[in-house]
Amino acid sequence: MIGFILGIVYASFLEWWIHRELFHVRGKKKDSLFAYHLRDHHVVAKKNNFLDRRMSFIETGGLGFLALIHLPIFYISCMFYFATVVYAIAFFALHNYAHRNPKWAKNYQPWHWRHHMENPNSNWNVVLPIADWFMKTNK
């Protein structure tokens, strides 16, 4: 059980770092692979009151890539690995559901709603704001 809990905490910090560093910091560069996040996803969500029905193949492929590169952890702690995969699936499901149901997101994922609608430089977590709480970026 401790392996699963640690895996969830780790996944929250990984999500926080990827969202902040790759999608926002590196995504500001026009020629970046991650530029779509700010240029497309944030613009559409802000313009449509959080609604964005499109799915990102980069994010979806990235989740699979992360599951694959973390596979060796399975041999050390299958529960830790399982938690990271569960977190990735939760990210995919919750992120897509939230952006198709803005009212639900505002009520049940207010940190992510605020990230798009109030301050794109805070609230980097989507699934669980564990890392945001720890890093004091939940606004």
Coordinates of C-alpha atoms in Angstrom, one line a residue:
M1 CA 0.0 0.0 0.0
I2 CA 2.8 2.4 0.8
G3 CA 4.2 1.9 -2.7
F4 CA 0.8 2.9 -4.2
I5 CA 0.6 6.1 -2.1
L6 CA 4.2 7.0 -3.0
G7 CA 3.5 6.4 -6.6
I8 CA 0.5 8.8 -6.5
V9 CA 2.6 11.5 -4.8
Y10 CA 5.4 11.0 -7.3
A11 CA 2.9 11.2 -10.2
S12 CA 1.5 14.4 -8.9
F13 CA 5.0 15.9 -8.9
L14 CA 5.8 14.6 -12.3
E15 CA 2.5 16.0 -13.7
W16 CA 3.3 19.4 -12.0
W17 CA 6.8 19.5 -13.5
I18 CA 5.7 18.4 -17.0
H19 CA 2.8 20.9 -17.1
R20 CA 4.9 23.8 -15.7
E21 CA 8.3 23.2 -17.4
L22 CA 7.4 21.5 -20.7
F23 CA 4.0 22.9 -21.5
H24 CA 4.4 26.5 -20.1
V25 CA 8.1 27.3 -19.9
R26 CA 9.4 25.5 -23.0
G27 CA 5.9 25.8 -24.7
K28 CA 6.5 29.6 -25.0
K29 CA 9.0 29.0 -27.7
K30 CA 7.3 29.0 -31.1
D31 CA 9.3 26.0 -32.5
S32 CA 8.8 23.9 -29.4
L33 CA 7.0 20.5 -29.6
F34 CA 5.0 21.8 -26.6
A35 CA 3.9 25.1 -28.0
Y36 CA 0.5 23.7 -28.9
H37 CA -0.4 23.8 -25.2
L38 CA -0.4 27.6 -24.8
R39 CA -1.1 28.5 -28.4
D40 CA -4.0 26.1 -28.9
H41 CA -5.3 24.5 -25.7
H42 CA -5.2 27.6 -23.4
V43 CA -6.4 30.0 -26.1
V44 CA -9.4 27.7 -26.9
A45 CA -10.3 27.1 -23.3
K46 CA -10.1 30.8 -22.3
K47 CA -12.1 31.8 -25.4
N48 CA -14.8 29.2 -24.8
N49 CA -15.2 29.5 -21.0
F50 CA -13.0 26.4 -20.3
L51 CA -14.6 24.3 -23.0
D52 CA -12.2 22.5 -25.3
R53 CA -13.5 19.3 -26.9
R54 CA -10.3 18.5 -28.8
M55 CA -7.9 15.8 -27.7
S56 CA -4.2 16.3 -27.8
F57 CA -2.3 13.4 -29.5
I58 CA 0.9 14.8 -27.9
E59 CA -0.6 14.5 -24.4
T60 CA -2.1 11.1 -25.1
G61 CA 1.1 9.7 -26.6
G62 CA 3.1 11.3 -23.8
L63 CA 1.1 9.4 -21.2
G64 CA 1.8 6.1 -23.0
F65 CA 5.5 7.1 -23.3
L66 CA 5.7 7.9 -19.6
A67 CA 4.0 4.5 -18.7
L68 CA 6.6 2.8 -20.9
I69 CA 9.7 4.5 -19.6
H70 CA 8.5 3.9 -16.0
L71 CA 8.1 0.1 -16.7
P72 CA 11.4 -0.9 -15.0
I73 CA 9.9 0.4 -11.7
F74 CA 7.4 -2.4 -11.9
Y75 CA 10.2 -4.9 -11.0
I76 CA 11.1 -2.8 -7.9
S77 CA 7.6 -1.9 -6.8
C78 CA 4.6 -3.1 -8.8
M79 CA 2.3 -1.0 -6.7
F80 CA 4.3 2.2 -7.3
Y81 CA 4.2 1.5 -11.0
F82 CA 0.5 0.7 -10.9
A83 CA -0.2 4.0 -9.2
T84 CA 1.7 6.0 -11.9
V85 CA -0.4 4.2 -14.6
V86 CA -3.6 4.8 -12.7
Y87 CA -2.7 8.5 -12.3
A88 CA -2.0 8.7 -16.1
I89 CA -5.4 7.2 -16.9
A90 CA -7.0 9.5 -14.4
F91 CA -5.3 12.5 -16.0
F92 CA -6.5 11.5 -19.5
A93 CA -10.1 10.9 -18.3
L94 CA -10.4 13.9 -15.9
H95 CA -8.7 16.4 -18.2
N96 CA -10.9 15.5 -21.1
Y97 CA -14.1 15.3 -19.1
A98 CA -13.4 18.6 -17.4
H99 CA -12.9 20.5 -20.6
R100 CA -16.1 19.0 -22.0
N101 CA -18.0 19.9 -18.8
P102 CA -16.8 23.3 -17.5
K103 CA -19.4 23.5 -14.8
W104 CA -18.3 20.2 -13.4
A105 CA -14.7 21.3 -13.6
K106 CA -15.4 24.5 -11.7
N107 CA -17.1 22.5 -8.9
Y108 CA -14.9 19.5 -8.7
Q109 CA -11.5 20.6 -10.1
P110 CA -11.5 24.2 -9.2
W111 CA -7.7 24.3 -9.2
H112 CA -7.6 23.4 -12.9
W113 CA -10.5 25.7 -13.8
R114 CA -8.6 28.6 -12.1
H115 CA -5.4 27.6 -14.0
H116 CA -7.2 28.3 -17.3
M117 CA -9.6 31.0 -16.3
E118 CA -7.8 33.1 -13.7
N119 CA -4.0 32.5 -13.6
P120 CA -2.2 30.2 -16.1
N121 CA 1.0 30.6 -13.9
S122 CA -0.4 28.6 -11.0
N123 CA -2.3 25.4 -10.3
W124 CA -0.2 23.1 -12.5
N125 CA -1.8 19.9 -11.3
V126 CA -4.9 18.5 -13.0
V127 CA -5.6 15.2 -11.1
L128 CA -4.6 15.9 -7.5
P129 CA -3.1 19.2 -6.5
I130 CA -0.6 17.5 -4.1
A131 CA 2.5 19.1 -5.7
D132 CA 0.7 22.4 -6.0
W133 CA 0.1 22.4 -2.2
F134 CA 3.7 21.4 -1.5
M135 CA 5.2 23.8 -4.0
K136 CA 2.8 26.6 -2.9
T137 CA 1.6 27.1 -6.4
N138 CA -2.1 26.5 -5.6
K139 CA -3.8 29.9 -6.0

